CSV table of C-alpha atoms in Angstrom, one decimal:
chain,number,residue,atom,x,y,z
A,110,MET,CA,18.6,18.1,-23.3
A,111,THR,CA,18.3,19.6,-26.9
A,112,THR,CA,17.5,17.5,-30.2
A,113,GLU,CA,20.9,17.5,-31.1
A,114,GLU,CA,22.6,16.5,-27.7
A,115,ILE,CA,20.1,13.6,-27.6
A,116,LEU,CA,21.1,12.7,-31.1
A,117,ALA,CA,24.7,12.9,-30.0
A,118,TYR,CA,24.0,10.5,-26.9
A,119,VAL,CA,22.2,8.1,-29.0
A,120,LYS,CA,25.1,7.8,-31.8
A,121,GLN,CA,27.8,7.6,-29.2
A,122,HIS,CA,26.1,5.1,-26.9
A,123,PRO,CA,28.0,1.6,-27.4
A,124,SER,CA,24.7,-0.5,-27.9
A,125,GLY,CA,23.9,1.2,-30.9
A,126,LYS,CA,20.4,1.0,-30.1
A,127,VAL,CA,17.5,2.6,-28.1
A,128,LYS,CA,14.5,1.6,-26.3
A,129,VAL,CA,10.8,2.9,-27.1
A,130,ALA,CA,7.4,2.3,-25.5
A,131,VAL,CA,3.7,3.3,-25.8
A,132,ALA,CA,1.1,2.5,-23.4
A,133,ASP,CA,-2.0,0.4,-24.2
A,134,ILE,CA,-5.4,1.0,-22.8
A,135,ASP,CA,-4.6,-1.0,-19.6
A,136,GLY,CA,-1.5,0.6,-18.9
A,137,VAL,CA,0.7,-1.9,-20.3
A,138,LEU,CA,3.8,-0.6,-21.9
A,139,ARG,CA,4.5,-2.0,-25.6
A,140,GLY,CA,8.1,-1.4,-26.7
A,141,LYS,CA,10.8,-2.4,-29.0
A,142,TYR,CA,14.8,-1.6,-29.4
A,143,ILE,CA,15.3,0.1,-32.7
A,144,ALA,CA,18.9,0.9,-34.2
A,145,ALA,CA,20.5,4.0,-33.3
A,146,ASP,CA,20.5,5.2,-37.3
A,147,LYS,CA,16.8,4.1,-37.8
A,148,PHE,CA,15.9,6.4,-34.4
A,149,ALA,CA,18.1,9.4,-36.1
A,150,SER,CA,16.0,8.9,-39.2
A,151,MET,CA,12.8,9.4,-37.8
A,152,VAL,CA,13.4,11.8,-34.9
A,153,GLU,CA,11.3,14.3,-36.8
A,154,GLY,CA,9.2,11.9,-38.4
A,155,ARG,CA,7.0,8.6,-37.4
A,156,LEU,CA,7.6,5.0,-36.1
A,157,GLY,CA,5.5,2.6,-37.7
A,158,PHE,CA,3.9,0.2,-34.8
A,159,CYS,CA,1.2,-2.2,-35.0
A,160,ASP,CA,-2.2,-1.1,-34.0
A,161,VAL,CA,-3.0,-4.4,-32.5
A,162,THR,CA,-1.8,-2.4,-29.3
A,163,PHE,CA,-5.3,-1.5,-28.9
A,164,GLY,CA,-6.7,-4.2,-30.4
A,165,TRP,CA,-6.1,-6.6,-27.6
A,166,ASP,CA,-6.0,-7.3,-24.3
A,167,MET,CA,-3.2,-7.5,-21.7
A,168,GLY,CA,-2.8,-11.3,-22.5
A,169,ASP,CA,-2.6,-10.8,-26.2
A,170,VAL,CA,-6.0,-11.8,-27.0
A,171,ALA,CA,-7.5,-9.9,-29.9
A,172,TYR,CA,-10.9,-8.1,-29.1
A,173,ASP,CA,-14.0,-9.1,-30.9
A,174,ASN,CA,-16.1,-6.0,-30.4
A,175,VAL,CA,-13.9,-3.0,-31.1
A,176,LYS,CA,-14.3,-0.8,-34.1
A,177,PHE,CA,-10.7,0.7,-34.0
A,178,THR,CA,-9.0,-2.1,-35.4
A,179,GLY,CA,-9.3,-5.9,-35.7
A,180,TRP,CA,-9.5,-8.7,-38.1
A,181,HIS,CA,-11.9,-6.2,-40.3
A,182,THR,CA,-8.9,-3.9,-40.8
A,183,GLY,CA,-6.2,-6.3,-41.2
A,184,TYR,CA,-4.4,-4.8,-38.1
A,185,PRO,CA,-2.1,-2.3,-40.2
A,186,ASP,CA,0.8,-0.3,-38.7
A,187,ALA,CA,-0.2,2.8,-36.7
A,188,GLN,CA,2.0,6.0,-36.3
A,189,VAL,CA,3.7,6.8,-33.4
A,190,LYS,CA,5.6,10.1,-32.6
A,191,LEU,CA,8.4,9.9,-29.9
A,192,ASP,CA,8.3,12.5,-27.6
A,193,LEU,CA,11.9,13.7,-26.8
A,194,SER,CA,11.4,15.2,-23.9
A,195,THR,CA,10.7,11.7,-22.4
A,196,PHE,CA,14.4,10.9,-22.9
A,197,ARG,CA,15.8,8.8,-19.9
A,198,LYS,CA,18.9,6.6,-19.6
A,199,ILE,CA,18.2,3.0,-18.3
A,200,PRO,CA,20.5,2.7,-15.3
A,201,TRP,CA,20.0,-1.2,-15.1
A,202,GLU,CA,20.7,-1.7,-19.0
A,203,ASN,CA,24.0,0.4,-19.3
A,204,ASP,CA,22.1,3.6,-19.5
A,205,VAL,CA,20.6,2.6,-23.0
A,206,PRO,CA,18.6,5.5,-24.1
A,207,PHE,CA,14.6,5.3,-23.7
A,208,PHE,CA,12.0,7.3,-25.2
A,209,LEU,CA,7.9,7.4,-24.7
A,210,GLY,CA,5.6,7.9,-27.7
A,211,ASP,CA,2.3,9.3,-28.7
A,212,PHE,CA,-0.2,7.6,-31.3
A,213,VAL,CA,-1.3,9.8,-33.9
A,214,ASN,CA,-3.3,9.3,-37.3
A,215,ASP,CA,-2.3,9.9,-40.8
A,216,LYS,CA,-3.2,13.5,-40.5
A,217,ASN,CA,-1.0,13.8,-37.4
A,218,GLU,CA,-4.3,13.9,-35.1
A,219,PRO,CA,-3.9,12.2,-31.6
A,220,ALA,CA,-5.4,9.0,-31.9
A,221,TYR,CA,-8.7,8.8,-29.8
A,222,THR,CA,-7.5,5.1,-28.3
A,223,CYS,CA,-4.4,6.5,-27.0
A,224,PRO,CA,-4.2,7.1,-23.3
A,225,ARG,CA,-1.2,9.4,-23.3
A,226,GLN,CA,-3.1,11.3,-26.0
A,227,LEU,CA,-6.3,11.5,-23.7
A,228,LEU,CA,-4.3,13.0,-21.1
A,229,ARG,CA,-2.7,15.7,-23.2
A,230,LYS,CA,-6.4,16.6,-24.6
A,231,VAL,CA,-7.8,17.0,-20.7
A,232,LEU,CA,-4.6,18.9,-20.0
A,233,ALA,CA,-5.0,21.1,-22.6
A,234,GLU,CA,-8.8,22.2,-21.3
A,235,ALA,CA,-7.2,22.7,-17.9
A,236,GLU,CA,-4.4,25.3,-19.4
A,237,GLU,CA,-7.0,27.2,-21.2
A,238,LEU,CA,-8.9,27.7,-18.2
A,239,GLY,CA,-5.9,29.0,-16.9
A,240,PHE,CA,-4.5,26.2,-14.7
A,241,ARG,CA,-1.4,24.4,-14.4
A,242,PRO,CA,-2.1,21.1,-12.7
A,243,TYR,CA,0.5,19.3,-10.4
A,244,PHE,CA,-0.3,15.7,-9.7
A,245,SER,CA,1.7,12.6,-8.3
A,246,GLN,CA,0.6,8.7,-7.9
A,247,GLU,CA,1.6,6.9,-5.3
A,248,PHE,CA,1.9,3.0,-5.1
A,249,GLU,CA,1.7,-0.1,-2.9
A,250,TRP,CA,2.6,-3.5,-4.2
A,251,PHE,CA,3.6,-7.1,-3.3
A,252,ASN,CA,7.0,-8.5,-3.8
A,253,PHE,CA,7.5,-12.3,-4.1
A,254,ALA,CA,10.8,-14.4,-3.8
A,255,GLU,CA,9.7,-15.9,-7.3
A,256,THR,CA,10.4,-15.6,-11.0
A,257,PRO,CA,8.4,-15.7,-13.6
A,258,GLU,CA,9.0,-19.4,-14.3
A,259,THR,CA,8.5,-20.3,-10.6
A,260,ALA,CA,5.2,-18.3,-10.5
A,261,HIS,CA,3.8,-20.3,-13.5
A,262,GLN,CA,5.2,-23.5,-12.3
A,263,LYS,CA,2.9,-23.0,-9.1
A,264,ASN,CA,0.1,-21.6,-11.2
A,265,PHE,CA,0.6,-18.4,-9.1
A,266,HIS,CA,-0.5,-20.1,-6.0
A,267,GLU,CA,1.3,-20.6,-2.7
A,268,LEU,CA,3.6,-17.8,-3.7
A,269,SER,CA,6.6,-17.2,-1.4
A,270,PRO,CA,6.5,-13.4,-0.1
A,271,LEU,CA,9.7,-11.4,0.1
A,272,THR,CA,9.2,-11.3,3.7
A,273,PRO,CA,7.0,-12.6,6.2
A,274,GLY,CA,4.2,-11.1,8.3
A,275,MET,CA,2.5,-8.0,8.9
A,276,PHE,CA,5.1,-5.1,9.5
A,277,GLY,CA,4.2,-2.0,8.0
A,278,TYR,CA,6.8,0.9,8.4
A,279,SER,CA,9.6,-2.0,9.4
A,280,ILE,CA,13.0,-0.8,9.9
A,281,LEU,CA,13.7,-4.5,10.2
A,282,ARG,CA,12.2,-5.6,6.8
A,283,SER,CA,13.5,-3.0,5.0
A,284,SER,CA,17.0,-3.8,6.1
A,285,LEU,CA,16.6,-7.4,5.8
A,286,LYS,CA,16.2,-6.7,1.9
A,287,SER,CA,18.5,-3.4,2.1
A,288,SER,CA,20.1,-4.3,-1.4
A,289,TYR,CA,16.7,-4.7,-3.0
A,290,MET,CA,15.4,-1.5,-1.4
A,291,THR,CA,18.5,0.4,-2.1
A,292,ASP,CA,18.4,-0.3,-5.7
A,293,LEU,CA,14.8,0.7,-6.1
A,294,PHE,CA,15.4,3.9,-4.3
A,295,ASP,CA,18.6,4.6,-6.3
A,296,LEU,CA,17.8,3.4,-9.8
A,297,LEU,CA,14.5,4.9,-10.0
A,298,CYS,CA,16.0,8.4,-9.2
A,299,ARG,CA,18.5,8.0,-11.9
A,300,PHE,CA,15.8,6.6,-14.3
A,301,GLY,CA,14.0,10.2,-13.7
A,302,ILE,CA,11.6,9.0,-11.4
A,303,PRO,CA,12.1,10.9,-8.3
A,304,VAL,CA,11.1,9.0,-5.2
A,305,GLU,CA,10.3,10.8,-2.1
A,306,GLY,CA,9.5,7.9,0.2
A,307,LEU,CA,10.1,4.2,0.1
A,308,HIS,CA,8.9,2.1,3.0
A,309,THR,CA,7.4,-1.3,3.8
A,310,GLU,CA,3.5,-1.5,4.1
A,311,THR,CA,1.3,-3.8,6.2
A,312,GLY,CA,1.1,-7.2,4.6
A,313,PRO,CA,3.9,-9.9,3.5
A,314,GLY,CA,6.5,-8.1,1.3
A,315,VAL,CA,4.5,-5.3,0.7
A,316,TYR,CA,6.4,-1.7,-0.2
A,317,GLU,CA,4.7,1.6,-0.9
A,318,ALA,CA,6.4,4.2,-2.6
A,319,ALA,CA,5.6,8.3,-3.1
A,320,ILE,CA,6.7,9.9,-6.2
A,321,LYS,CA,7.6,13.5,-6.4
A,322,TYR,CA,4.7,15.7,-7.3
A,323,ALA,CA,5.2,17.1,-11.4
A,324,GLU,CA,3.3,18.7,-13.9
A,325,VAL,CA,0.4,16.1,-14.5
A,326,LEU,CA,1.7,14.7,-18.0
A,327,GLN,CA,5.3,14.4,-16.5
A,328,ALA,CA,3.8,12.9,-13.1
A,329,ALA,CA,1.7,10.2,-15.5
A,330,ASP,CA,4.7,9.4,-17.3
A,331,GLN,CA,6.7,8.8,-14.0
A,332,ALA,CA,3.9,6.7,-12.4
A,333,ILE,CA,3.7,4.3,-15.8
A,334,LEU,CA,7.3,4.0,-15.9
A,335,PHE,CA,7.6,3.4,-12.3
A,336,LYS,CA,5.7,0.2,-12.3
A,337,THR,CA,7.5,-1.3,-15.4
A,338,ALA,CA,10.9,-0.2,-13.5
A,339,VAL,CA,10.0,-1.8,-10.4
A,340,LYS,CA,9.1,-4.6,-11.9
A,341,GLU,CA,12.4,-4.9,-14.0
A,342,ILE,CA,14.9,-3.8,-10.9
A,343,ALA,CA,13.0,-6.6,-8.9
A,344,TYR,CA,14.1,-9.2,-11.8
A,345,GLN,CA,17.8,-8.3,-11.3
A,346,HIS,CA,16.8,-9.7,-7.6
A,347,GLY,CA,15.1,-12.6,-8.3
A,348,ILE,CA,12.1,-10.9,-7.1
A,349,MET,CA,8.5,-11.0,-8.6
A,350,ALA,CA,6.7,-7.5,-8.1
A,351,THR,CA,2.8,-7.4,-8.3
A,352,PHE,CA,0.5,-4.2,-8.8
A,353,MET,CA,-2.5,-6.5,-8.6
A,354,ALA,CA,-5.4,-4.2,-6.4
A,355,LYS,CA,-6.0,-7.3,-4.3
A,356,ILE,CA,-4.1,-10.5,-3.9
A,357,SER,CA,-6.0,-12.3,-1.0
A,358,GLU,CA,-9.1,-11.5,0.7
A,359,HIS,CA,-7.1,-12.1,3.8
A,360,LEU,CA,-4.8,-9.1,3.2
A,361,PRO,CA,-5.3,-5.6,2.6
A,362,GLY,CA,-5.3,-4.4,-1.1
A,363,CYS,CA,-2.8,-2.1,-2.9
A,364,SER,CA,-3.6,1.4,-3.7
A,365,GLY,CA,-2.6,4.2,-6.2
A,366,HIS,CA,-3.9,7.2,-4.6
A,367,VAL,CA,-3.7,10.1,-6.9
A,368,HIS,CA,-2.7,13.6,-5.1
A,369,GLN,CA,-3.5,16.6,-7.2
A,370,SER,CA,-3.6,20.7,-7.1
A,371,LEU,CA,-4.0,23.4,-9.4
A,372,TRP,CA,-1.9,26.3,-9.5
A,373,ASP,CA,-1.6,29.4,-11.7
A,374,GLN,CA,-0.5,29.5,-14.9
A,375,GLU,CA,3.0,30.3,-13.8
A,376,GLY,CA,3.0,27.6,-11.6
A,377,LYS,CA,3.8,30.0,-8.5
A,378,HIS,CA,0.4,29.9,-6.6
A,379,ASN,CA,-1.4,27.2,-5.2
A,380,LEU,CA,-5.2,27.8,-6.3
A,381,PHE,CA,-6.5,25.3,-3.8
A,382,TYR,CA,-5.2,27.3,-0.9
A,383,ASP,CA,-7.2,30.0,0.7
A,384,SER,CA,-5.6,32.0,3.8
A,385,ASP,CA,-8.5,33.6,4.5
A,386,ALA,CA,-11.0,30.5,4.6
A,387,LYS,CA,-11.4,28.9,7.9
A,388,ASP,CA,-10.6,25.3,6.5
A,389,LYS,CA,-8.0,27.1,4.3
A,390,MET,CA,-9.8,25.8,1.3
A,391,SER,CA,-10.5,27.8,-1.8
A,392,GLY,CA,-14.0,28.1,-3.7
A,393,LEU,CA,-11.9,26.6,-6.4
A,394,MET,CA,-10.7,23.6,-4.4
A,395,LYS,CA,-14.3,22.8,-3.2
A,396,SER,CA,-15.7,22.9,-6.7
A,397,TYR,CA,-13.2,20.9,-8.1
A,398,ILE,CA,-14.1,18.3,-5.4
A,399,ALA,CA,-17.8,18.7,-5.8
A,400,GLY,CA,-17.0,17.9,-9.7
A,401,GLN,CA,-15.3,14.8,-8.8
A,402,LEU,CA,-18.0,13.7,-6.2
A,403,HIS,CA,-20.1,14.1,-8.9
A,404,CYS,CA,-18.5,12.2,-11.8
A,405,LEU,CA,-17.1,9.5,-9.9
A,406,PRO,CA,-19.8,7.0,-10.7
A,407,TYR,CA,-19.4,7.4,-14.2
A,408,ILE,CA,-15.5,7.4,-14.4
A,409,LEU,CA,-15.0,4.6,-12.1
A,410,PRO,CA,-13.7,2.2,-14.6
A,411,MET,CA,-10.8,4.7,-15.5
A,412,ILE,CA,-9.4,4.2,-11.8
A,413,ALA,CA,-11.0,0.9,-10.9
A,414,PRO,CA,-10.1,-0.8,-14.3
A,415,THR,CA,-10.1,-4.8,-13.6
A,416,ILE,CA,-12.2,-7.5,-12.0
A,417,ASN,CA,-9.7,-7.7,-9.3
A,418,SER,CA,-9.8,-3.7,-8.5
A,419,TYR,CA,-13.4,-4.3,-6.9
A,420,LYS,CA,-11.8,-6.8,-4.6
A,421,ARG,CA,-9.9,-4.1,-3.0
A,422,LEU,CA,-12.9,-1.6,-3.0
A,423,VAL,CA,-14.5,-3.4,0.1
A,424,GLU,CA,-15.5,-1.9,3.7
A,425,GLY,CA,-12.7,-2.1,6.1
A,426,ALA,CA,-10.0,-2.6,3.9
A,427,TRP,CA,-8.2,0.6,3.8
A,428,ALA,CA,-10.0,1.5,0.5
A,429,PRO,CA,-13.4,3.5,-0.1
A,430,THR,CA,-16.8,2.1,-0.9
A,431,THR,CA,-19.0,5.4,-0.3
A,432,LEU,CA,-19.2,8.8,-2.3
A,433,THR,CA,-17.7,10.7,0.4
A,434,TRP,CA,-15.3,13.4,1.0
A,435,GLY,CA,-13.1,14.4,4.4
A,436,ILE,CA,-10.5,16.4,5.8
A,437,ASP,CA,-7.7,14.4,6.1
A,438,ASN,CA,-9.5,11.3,6.7
A,439,ARG,CA,-8.5,7.8,5.2
A,440,THR,CA,-11.8,6.3,5.3
A,441,VAL,CA,-13.5,8.3,2.6
A,442,ALA,CA,-13.2,8.4,-1.3
A,443,LEU,CA,-11.9,12.2,-1.4
A,444,ARG,CA,-9.4,13.0,1.3
A,445,ALA,CA,-8.6,16.7,1.3
A,446,LEU,CA,-5.3,18.1,2.8
A,447,PRO,CA,-5.6,21.8,3.2
A,448,GLY,CA,-4.0,24.0,5.4
A,449,HIS,CA,-0.3,24.8,3.7
A,450,VAL,CA,0.0,27.3,1.2
A,451,LYS,CA,2.3,24.9,-0.8
A,452,ALA,CA,0.9,21.2,0.0
A,453,SER,CA,-2.7,22.1,-0.4
A,454,ARG,CA,-4.3,19.3,-2.2
A,455,LEU,CA,-6.7,16.5,-2.8
A,456,GLU,CA,-6.0,12.8,-2.3
A,457,THR,CA,-8.4,10.6,-4.5
A,458,ARG,CA,-8.4,7.1,-2.5
A,459,VAL,CA,-10.6,5.0,-4.9
A,460,VAL,CA,-7.4,4.7,-7.3
A,461,GLY,CA,-5.6,1.3,-7.2
A,462,SER,CA,-2.4,0.3,-7.9
A,463,ASP,CA,-3.5,-1.6,-10.8
A,464,THR,CA,-4.8,1.4,-13.0
A,465,ASN,CA,-3.3,3.0,-16.1
A,466,PRO,CA,-1.8,6.3,-14.8
A,467,TYR,CA,-2.7,8.3,-18.0
A,468,LEU,CA,-6.3,7.2,-17.6
A,469,ALA,CA,-6.4,7.6,-13.9
A,470,LEU,CA,-4.6,11.1,-14.0
A,471,SER,CA,-7.3,12.0,-16.9
A,472,ALA,CA,-10.4,10.8,-14.9
A,473,CYS,CA,-9.3,12.6,-11.8
A,474,LEU,CA,-8.3,16.2,-13.5
A,475,ALA,CA,-11.4,16.0,-16.1
A,476,ALA,CA,-13.8,15.3,-13.0
A,477,GLY,CA,-12.4,18.1,-11.0
A,478,LEU,CA,-12.8,20.6,-14.1
A,479,TYR,CA,-16.0,19.8,-14.3
A,480,GLY,CA,-16.8,21.0,-11.1
A,481,ILE,CA,-15.1,24.4,-11.8
A,482,LYS,CA,-16.6,24.7,-15.2
A,483,ASN,CA,-20.0,24.3,-13.9
A,484,LYS,CA,-19.8,26.0,-10.5
A,485,LEU,CA,-20.8,23.0,-8.4
A,486,SER,CA,-21.1,23.7,-4.8
A,487,LEU,CA,-19.6,21.3,-2.4
A,488,ASP,CA,-23.2,21.2,-0.7
A,489,LYS,CA,-22.2,17.7,1.0
A,490,GLU,CA,-20.6,18.3,4.4
A,491,ALA,CA,-17.3,16.8,5.1
A,492,THR,CA,-17.5,13.2,6.6
A,493,THR,CA,-16.0,12.6,9.9
A,494,GLY,CA,-15.1,9.7,11.5
A,495,ASN,CA,-16.1,6.2,9.6
A,496,GLY,CA,-16.8,6.9,6.1
A,497,TYR,CA,-17.9,3.4,5.4
A,498,LYS,CA,-21.0,4.3,7.5
A,499,ASP,CA,-21.8,7.3,5.5
A,500,LEU,CA,-24.5,6.5,2.8
A,501,SER,CA,-26.0,10.0,2.4
A,502,ASN,CA,-24.4,10.5,-1.0
A,503,GLY,CA,-24.6,6.9,-2.0
A,504,ILE,CA,-21.9,4.5,-2.7
A,505,LEU,CA,-19.7,3.2,-5.7
A,506,PRO,CA,-20.7,0.3,-8.1
A,507,GLY,CA,-19.5,-2.8,-7.0
A,508,ASN,CA,-17.9,-4.4,-9.9
A,509,LEU,CA,-16.4,-3.8,-13.3
A,510,HIS,CA,-19.8,-4.6,-15.2
A,511,GLU,CA,-21.8,-2.3,-13.1
A,512,ALA,CA,-19.4,0.6,-13.3
A,513,THR,CA,-18.9,0.0,-17.0
A,514,LEU,CA,-22.4,0.3,-17.8
A,515,LYS,CA,-22.9,3.5,-15.6
A,516,MET,CA,-20.1,4.8,-17.8
A,517,LYS,CA,-21.2,3.7,-21.0
A,518,GLY,CA,-24.6,5.3,-20.4
A,519,SER,CA,-23.4,8.8,-19.1
A,520,PRO,CA,-23.4,11.9,-21.2
A,521,ILE,CA,-20.9,13.3,-18.8
A,522,ALA,CA,-18.3,10.7,-19.5
A,523,GLY,CA,-18.8,11.3,-23.4
A,524,GLU,CA,-18.6,15.2,-22.4
A,525,LEU,CA,-15.3,14.4,-20.5
A,526,PHE,CA,-13.4,12.2,-22.6
A,527,GLY,CA,-15.2,12.0,-26.1
A,528,THR,CA,-17.6,9.9,-27.0
A,529,SER,CA,-15.1,7.8,-29.4
A,530,PHE,CA,-12.9,7.1,-26.6
A,531,VAL,CA,-15.7,6.1,-24.3
A,532,GLU,CA,-17.1,3.7,-26.8
A,533,HIS,CA,-13.8,2.0,-27.4
A,534,PHE,CA,-12.8,2.0,-23.5
A,535,THR,CA,-15.7,0.5,-22.3
A,536,LEU,CA,-16.2,-1.9,-24.9
A,537,THR,CA,-12.8,-3.1,-23.5
A,538,ARG,CA,-13.9,-3.5,-20.2
A,539,GLU,CA,-17.1,-5.4,-21.4
A,540,TRP,CA,-14.7,-7.8,-23.0
A,541,GLU,CA,-12.6,-8.2,-19.6
A,542,TRP,CA,-16.0,-8.8,-17.8
A,543,ARG,CA,-17.0,-11.8,-20.4
A,544,GLN,CA,-13.5,-13.1,-20.1
A,545,TYR,CA,-14.1,-13.6,-16.3
A,546,ALA,CA,-17.5,-14.6,-16.5
A,547,LYS,CA,-17.0,-18.1,-18.4
A,548,VAL,CA,-13.9,-18.7,-16.0
A,549,VAL,CA,-14.6,-21.6,-13.5
A,550,THR,CA,-12.9,-20.3,-10.2
A,551,ASP,CA,-11.3,-22.1,-7.6
A,552,TRP,CA,-13.9,-20.8,-5.3
A,553,GLU,CA,-16.6,-22.7,-7.2
A,554,MET,CA,-14.9,-25.6,-7.1
A,555,LYS,CA,-14.6,-25.8,-3.1
A,556,ARG,CA,-18.1,-24.3,-3.0
A,557,TYR,CA,-19.8,-26.6,-5.1
A,558,PHE,CA,-17.8,-29.7,-6.3
A,559,GLU,CA,-19.0,-32.2,-3.5
A,560,ILE,CA,-21.9,-30.5,-2.0
A,561,ILE,CA,-24.2,-29.4,-4.5
């Protein structure tokens, strides 16, 4: 739609308001409603938005270690430029108009803390190299027959799963909760998030959805909106949806696998495909994979960003632990899917459902481009069989603290994302680790209370 058509829709909408949102460093959407008149007055300008968005964690606790903002700055307003190309109508809110925005500084330059701006930066580099990246993120998540009130009353223990038992790809279970599943499929598509597939996964109340591929920035928008939209639609059904990477040591984790390919500038030819190659993988695709293999240890916090992320990355739990790649192998970190001119792609399986899509897609794309720019060869042979046992290229860092130290000390991370971003982001991960380290857990009470 044109700007004039968007303004006309906003003006005519009976609610008299629009909803706007920005993404914080954890991928949590922070937003507000603004009056239609105010929206019309600042379409070409900026919206003031408190910069505490990048000065506190997901629990609204202020960081004590970042430079961008804090008590030392007084938490002033930052400037947000709304992206009119993200215009959507929220079907479960009477088609209220909705927009995403980007943070900019006083000189209209991208704010280095803004995840969406980081992806724009990496995308610009890809375009300068002559590539058009197409991406998609798929998600698994648990659903519970709970509300925020009941979940808090139970202290998040003994929550009731939406459906019982382990029943992946179940026709029975999907029909049992057909009104919820139907609303997910239909409302997400109406909200501009085209769902290609939706089914139950193994685990009580677990669903999985595949979102149709798109150009990388649009794909990230779709992914981050997917997570919030699912939660909001779930509320309408008395359901709570969680995208935690691992809710129990006894159950599988939840992935957020990223599918990716590079096309020519016109978007007509998949540059990962080579009809003359025995494996149908182009040299470009192999260098892209080599780049990710090389960079994974230094970008891991961007695709495994929470304490909980690393509870999923354990052997035998359908999530990788080793620096491996293979062809159509679900036990490796990087699963190559060559063989078809349009569908040849790479699936990065390290990524969990708890990621910030802007950071996860930035990390995957930047690491792949690193391999192309540096003409890296895919010297490591494809892993066949059990990737958990292939230690020839090393293993992934085992917790957020270890991963953050690797990223913080890596010149590669600074080269890929800029030193200012890396400093800010790793400080937020250090903060997250500190919050975890001081908490006394249930495991410790059960382990030590009587015996020690």
